């Protein structure tokens, strides 16, 4: 069974939205963002990289951040972010659907306010859809203002 895109992106979205919660980590700025996601999983068929672009306004960013914070508060027994040099390190332990546990470690480096690079490892206990481990690399790049704004 293939994992859904939302299940694969959950750790990344949680980090991006929650990392700035208590610390002064950079936040995603409004505009057109290009995101490239590469997976290294137990299932090579699900490891194909993907690139997409999305226009994010301040309202959407704030709503996504709040939704992720609410999810983390309700489902995560551990949610720690710390700055280590130029990197932001996040460790999370979260329940998925009340049955499985997702253990995530991510390291994000921001290049000013226009780009970021995240390397993330995730362990699923028990394995989710036959997958026990995954590695994800996410590169985000601000392309400019959204068209029509």
Coordinates of N, CA and C in Angstrom, one line a residue:
X1 N 0.8 -1.2 0.0 CA 0.0 0.0 0.0 C 0.9 1.2 0.0
X2 N 0.6 2.2 -0.9 CA 1.4 3.4 -0.9 C 0.9 4.4 0.2
X3 N 1.9 5.1 0.7 CA 1.5 6.1 1.7 C 1.0 7.3 1.0
X4 N 0.1 8.0 1.6 CA -0.4 9.2 0.9 C 0.6 10.3 1.0
X5 N 0.4 11.3 0.1 CA 1.3 12.5 0.1 C 1.3 13.2 1.5
X6 N 0.1 13.3 2.1 CA 0.0 14.0 3.3 C 0.7 13.2 4.4
X7 N 0.7 11.9 4.4 CA 1.4 11.1 5.4 C 2.9 11.3 5.3
X8 N 3.4 11.4 4.0 CA 4.8 11.6 3.8 C 5.3 13.0 4.2
X9 N 4.4 14.0 4.0 CA 4.8 15.3 4.3 C 4.5 15.8 5.7
X10 N 3.8 15.0 6.5 CA 3.4 15.4 7.9 C 4.6 15.8 8.7
X11 N 5.7 15.0 8.7 CA 6.9 15.5 9.6 C 7.4 16.8 9.1
X12 N 7.5 17.0 7.8 CA 8.0 18.3 7.3 C 7.1 19.4 7.6
X13 N 5.8 19.3 7.4 CA 4.9 20.3 7.7 C 4.9 20.7 9.2
X14 N 5.0 19.6 10.0 CA 5.0 19.9 11.5 C 6.3 20.7 11.8
X15 N 7.4 20.3 11.2 CA 8.6 21.1 11.6 C 8.5 22.5 11.1
X16 N 8.2 22.8 9.9 CA 8.1 24.1 9.4 C 7.2 25.0 10.2
X17 N 6.0 24.4 10.6 CA 5.1 25.2 11.3 C 5.4 25.4 12.8
X18 N 6.1 24.4 13.4 CA 6.2 24.4 14.8 C 7.6 24.9 15.2
X19 N 8.6 24.9 14.4 CA 10.0 25.2 14.8 C 10.1 26.6 15.3
X20 N 9.4 27.5 14.8 CA 9.5 28.9 15.3 C 8.7 29.2 16.5
X21 N 8.0 28.2 17.0 CA 7.1 28.4 18.1 C 7.7 29.1 19.3
X22 N 8.7 28.5 19.9 CA 9.3 29.1 21.1 C 10.6 29.9 20.8
X23 N 11.2 29.5 19.8 CA 12.5 30.1 19.4 C 12.3 31.1 18.3
X24 N 13.3 31.8 18.0 CA 13.1 32.8 16.9 C 13.7 32.2 15.6
X25 N 13.2 31.0 15.2 CA 13.6 30.5 13.9 C 13.0 31.2 12.8
X26 N 13.6 31.3 11.7 CA 13.0 32.0 10.6 C 11.7 31.4 10.2
X27 N 10.8 32.2 9.7 CA 9.5 31.7 9.2 C 9.5 31.8 7.7
X28 N 8.6 31.0 7.1 CA 8.4 31.0 5.7 C 7.7 32.4 5.4
X29 N 8.2 33.1 4.4 CA 7.6 34.4 4.1 C 6.6 34.2 2.9
X30 N 5.6 35.1 2.9 CA 4.6 35.0 1.8 C 5.2 35.1 0.4
X31 N 4.6 34.4 -0.5 CA 5.1 34.5 -1.9 C 5.0 33.1 -2.6
X32 N 5.6 33.0 -3.7 CA 5.6 31.7 -4.5 C 6.8 30.9 -4.0
X33 N 6.5 29.7 -3.5 CA 7.6 28.8 -3.0 C 7.7 27.6 -3.9
X34 N 8.9 27.2 -4.3 CA 9.1 25.9 -4.9 C 9.7 25.0 -3.9
X35 N 9.1 23.8 -3.8 CA 9.6 22.8 -2.8 C 9.9 21.5 -3.6
X36 N 11.1 21.0 -3.3 CA 11.5 19.7 -3.8 C 11.7 18.7 -2.7
X37 N 11.1 17.6 -2.8 CA 11.1 16.6 -1.7 C 11.7 15.3 -2.3
X38 N 12.7 14.8 -1.7 CA 13.3 13.5 -2.1 C 13.2 12.5 -0.9
X39 N 12.8 11.3 -1.2 CA 12.6 10.3 -0.1 C 13.6 9.2 -0.3
X40 N 14.1 8.7 0.8 CA 14.8 7.4 0.8 C 14.1 6.5 1.8
X41 N 13.4 5.5 1.3 CA 12.5 4.7 2.2 C 12.9 3.3 2.1
X42 N 12.2 2.5 3.0 CA 12.3 1.0 2.9 C 11.7 0.5 1.6
X43 N 10.8 1.3 0.9 CA 10.2 0.9 -0.3 C 10.7 1.9 -1.4
X44 N 11.6 1.4 -2.2 CA 12.2 2.2 -3.3 C 11.1 2.8 -4.3
X45 N 10.0 2.1 -4.4 CA 9.0 2.6 -5.3 C 8.4 4.0 -4.9
X46 N 8.5 4.2 -3.6 CA 7.9 5.5 -3.1 C 9.0 6.6 -2.9
X47 N 10.2 6.3 -3.4 CA 11.3 7.2 -3.2 C 11.5 8.3 -4.4
X48 N 10.6 8.3 -5.3 CA 10.7 9.3 -6.4 C 10.6 10.7 -5.9
X49 N 11.5 11.6 -6.3 CA 11.5 13.0 -5.9 C 10.3 13.7 -6.5
X50 N 9.9 14.7 -5.9 CA 8.8 15.6 -6.5 C 9.1 17.0 -6.2
X51 N 8.7 17.8 -7.2 CA 8.8 19.3 -7.1 C 7.5 19.9 -7.3
X52 N 7.1 20.9 -6.5 CA 5.9 21.6 -6.7 C 6.0 23.0 -6.3
X53 N 5.2 23.9 -6.8 CA 5.2 25.3 -6.4 C 3.8 25.6 -5.9
X54 N 3.9 26.5 -4.9 CA 2.6 26.9 -4.2 C 2.7 28.4 -3.8
X55 N 1.7 29.1 -4.0 CA 1.6 30.5 -3.6 C 1.1 30.5 -2.2
X56 N 1.9 31.1 -1.3 CA 1.5 31.2 0.2 C 1.3 32.6 0.6
X57 N 0.1 32.9 1.1 CA -0.1 34.3 1.6 C 0.0 34.2 3.1
X58 N 0.1 35.3 3.8 CA 0.3 35.4 5.2 C -0.8 34.6 6.0
X59 N -2.0 34.7 5.5 CA -3.1 34.1 6.2 C -3.0 32.5 6.1
X60 N -2.6 32.0 5.0 CA -2.4 30.6 4.8 C -1.3 30.1 5.6
X61 N -0.2 30.8 5.7 CA 1.0 30.4 6.5 C 0.6 30.4 8.0
X62 N -0.1 31.4 8.4 CA -0.6 31.4 9.9 C -1.5 30.3 10.2
X63 N -2.5 30.0 9.3 CA -3.4 28.9 9.5 C -2.7 27.6 9.5
X64 N -1.8 27.4 8.6 CA -1.0 26.1 8.6 C -0.2 25.9 9.8
X65 N 0.4 27.0 10.3 CA 1.2 27.0 11.5 C 0.4 26.6 12.7
X66 N -0.8 27.2 12.8 CA -1.7 26.9 13.9 C -2.2 25.5 13.9
X67 N -2.6 25.0 12.7 CA -3.0 23.7 12.5 C -2.0 22.7 13.0
X68 N -0.7 22.9 12.6 CA 0.4 22.0 12.9 C 0.6 22.0 14.4
X69 N 0.6 23.3 15.0 CA 0.8 23.4 16.4 C -0.3 22.7 17.2
X70 N -1.5 22.8 16.8 CA -2.7 22.1 17.4 C -2.5 20.6 17.3
X71 N -2.0 20.1 16.1 CA -1.8 18.7 15.9 C -0.7 18.2 16.9
X72 N 0.4 18.9 16.9 CA 1.5 18.5 17.8 C 1.1 18.5 19.3
X73 N 0.4 19.5 19.7 CA -0.1 19.6 21.1 C -1.0 18.4 21.4
X74 N -1.8 18.0 20.5 CA -2.7 16.9 20.8 C -2.1 15.5 20.6
X75 N -1.2 15.4 19.7 CA -0.7 14.0 19.3 C 0.8 13.7 19.6
X76 N 1.6 14.7 20.0 CA 3.0 14.5 20.2 C 3.4 14.6 21.7
X77 N 4.1 13.5 22.1 CA 4.6 13.5 23.5 C 5.9 14.2 23.6
X78 N 6.6 14.4 22.5 CA 7.9 15.1 22.5 C 7.8 16.0 21.3
X79 N 8.2 17.3 21.5 CA 8.3 18.3 20.4 C 9.3 19.3 20.9
X80 N 10.5 19.0 20.5 CA 11.6 19.9 21.0 C 12.4 20.5 19.8
X81 N 12.6 21.8 19.8 CA 13.4 22.4 18.7 C 14.5 23.2 19.4
X82 N 15.7 23.1 18.9 CA 16.8 23.9 19.4 C 17.7 24.4 18.3
X83 N 18.4 25.5 18.5 CA 19.3 26.0 17.5 C 20.7 25.4 17.8
X84 N 21.3 24.8 16.8 CA 22.7 24.3 17.0 C 23.5 25.0 15.9
X85 N 24.2 26.0 16.2 CA 25.0 26.8 15.2 C 24.0 27.4 14.2
X86 N 24.2 27.2 13.0 CA 23.3 27.7 11.9 C 22.1 26.8 11.7
X87 N 22.0 25.7 12.4 CA 20.9 24.7 12.1 C 19.9 24.8 13.2
X88 N 18.7 24.4 12.8 CA 17.5 24.2 13.7 C 17.2 22.7 13.7
X89 N 17.3 22.1 14.9 CA 17.2 20.7 15.1 C 15.8 20.5 15.8
X90 N 15.0 19.6 15.3 CA 13.7 19.2 15.9 C 13.6 17.7 16.1
X91 N 13.2 17.4 17.3 CA 12.9 16.0 17.6 C 11.5 15.9 18.1
X92 N 10.7 15.0 17.4 CA 9.3 14.8 17.8 C 9.0 13.3 17.9
X93 N 8.0 13.0 18.8 CA 7.5 11.7 18.9 C 5.9 11.9 18.9
X94 N 5.3 11.4 17.8 CA 3.9 11.7 17.7 C 3.1 10.4 17.4
X95 N 1.9 10.4 17.8 CA 1.0 9.3 17.5 C 0.3 9.5 16.1
X96 N 0.2 8.5 15.3 CA -0.5 8.6 14.0 C -1.8 7.8 14.1
X97 N -2.9 8.4 14.1 CA -4.2 7.8 14.2 C -4.4 6.9 15.4
X98 N -3.6 7.2 16.5 CA -3.8 6.5 17.7 C -3.2 5.1 17.8
X99 N -2.7 4.7 16.6 CA -2.2 3.3 16.6 C -0.7 3.2 16.5
X100 N -0.1 4.0 15.6 CA 1.4 4.0 15.4 C 2.0 5.2 16.0
X101 N 3.3 5.1 16.2 CA 4.2 6.2 16.6 C 5.1 6.6 15.6
X102 N 5.3 7.9 15.4 CA 6.2 8.4 14.4 C 7.3 9.2 15.2
X103 N 8.5 8.8 15.0 CA 9.7 9.4 15.7 C 10.5 10.1 14.6
X104 N 10.6 11.4 14.8 CA 11.2 12.2 13.7 C 12.3 13.1 14.3
X105 N 13.4 13.1 13.5 CA 14.6 14.0 13.8 C 14.9 14.7 12.6
X106 N 14.9 16.1 12.6 CA 15.1 16.9 11.5 C 16.1 18.0 11.8
X107 N 16.9 18.3 10.7 CA 17.9 19.4 10.8 C 17.6 20.3 9.6
X108 N 17.3 21.6 9.9 CA 17.0 22.6 8.9 C 18.0 23.7 8.9
X109 N 18.5 24.1 7.7 CA 19.4 25.2 7.6 C 18.6 26.2 6.7
X110 N 18.5 27.5 7.1 CA 17.9 28.5 6.4 C 19.0 29.3 5.6
X111 N 18.8 29.7 4.4 CA 19.6 30.6 3.6 C 18.9 31.9 3.5
X112 N 19.1 32.7 4.6 CA 18.4 33.9 4.6 C 16.9 33.6 4.7
X113 N 16.1 34.5 4.1 CA 14.6 34.3 4.2 C 14.1 33.7 2.9
X114 N 15.0 33.3 2.0 CA 14.6 32.9 0.6 C 14.8 31.4 0.3
X115 N 15.4 30.7 1.3 CA 15.6 29.2 1.0 C 15.8 28.5 2.3
X116 N 15.5 27.2 2.3 CA 15.8 26.3 3.4 C 16.1 24.9 2.9
X117 N 16.9 24.2 3.7 CA 17.2 22.8 3.4 C 17.0 22.0 4.7
X118 N 16.1 20.9 4.6 CA 15.8 20.1 5.7 C 16.2 18.7 5.4
X119 N 16.9 18.0 6.3 CA 17.2 16.6 6.3 C 16.5 15.9 7.5
X120 N 15.6 14.9 7.2 CA 14.8 14.4 8.2 C 14.8 12.9 8.2
X121 N 14.9 12.2 9.3 CA 14.8 10.8 9.4 C 13.5 10.5 10.3
X122 N 12.8 9.5 9.8 CA 11.5 9.1 10.5 C 11.5 7.6 10.7
X123 N 11.1 7.2 11.9 CA 10.9 5.8 12.2 C 9.4 5.6 12.6
X124 N 8.8 4.6 12.0 CA 7.4 4.3 12.3 C 7.3 3.0 13.2
X125 N 6.7 3.1 14.3 CA 6.5 1.9 15.2 C 5.0 1.7 15.5
X126 N 4.4 0.6 15.1 CA 5.0 -0.4 14.1 C 5.1 0.2 12.7
X127 N 5.7 -0.5 11.8 CA 5.8 0.1 10.5 C 4.5 0.5 9.9
X128 N 4.4 1.6 9.2 CA 3.2 2.2 8.6 C 3.2 1.8 7.1
X129 N 2.2 1.1 6.7 CA 2.1 0.6 5.3 C 3.3 -0.2 4.9
X130 N 3.9 -1.0 5.8 CA 5.0 -1.8 5.5 C 6.4 -1.0 5.6
X131 N 6.3 0.2 6.0 CA 7.6 1.0 6.0 C 7.9 1.4 7.5
X132 N 9.2 1.0 7.9 CA 9.6 1.2 9.2 C 10.5 2.5 9.3
X133 N 11.2 2.9 8.2 CA 12.1 4.0 8.3 C 11.9 4.8 7.0
X134 N 12.2 6.1 7.1 CA 12.3 6.9 5.9 C 13.2 8.1 6.1
X135 N 13.8 8.5 5.1 CA 14.7 9.7 5.1 C 14.1 10.6 4.1
X136 N 14.0 11.9 4.4 CA 13.4 12.9 3.5 C 14.4 14.1 3.5
X137 N 14.6 14.6 2.3 CA 15.3 15.9 2.1 C 14.3 16.8 1.4
X138 N 14.2 18.0 2.0 CA 13.2 19.0 1.5 C 14.0 20.3 1.3
X139 N 13.9 20.8 0.1 CA 14.6 22.1 -0.3 C 13.5 23.0 -0.7
X140 N 13.4 24.1 0.0 CA 12.4 25.2 -0.3 C 13.1 26.4 -0.9
X141 N 12.5 27.0 -1.9 CA 13.1 28.2 -2.5 C 12.0 29.2 -2.8
X142 N 12.2 30.4 -2.4 CA 11.2 31.5 -2.6 C 11.5 32.0 -4.1
X143 N 10.5 32.0 -4.9 CA 10.6 32.4 -6.3 C 10.2 33.8 -6.5
X144 N 9.6 34.4 -5.6 CA 9.1 35.8 -5.7 C 7.7 36.0 -5.3
X145 N 7.2 37.2 -5.6 CA 5.8 37.5 -5.2 C 4.9 36.6 -6.1
X146 N 3.7 36.3 -5.5 CA 2.7 35.6 -6.3 C 2.2 36.5 -7.4
X147 N 1.8 35.8 -8.5 CA 1.3 36.6 -9.6 C -0.1 37.1 -9.2
X148 N -0.4 38.3 -9.6 CA -1.7 38.9 -9.4 C -1.8 39.5 -8.0
X149 N -0.6 39.7 -7.3 CA -0.6 40.3 -6.0 C 0.2 41.6 -6.0

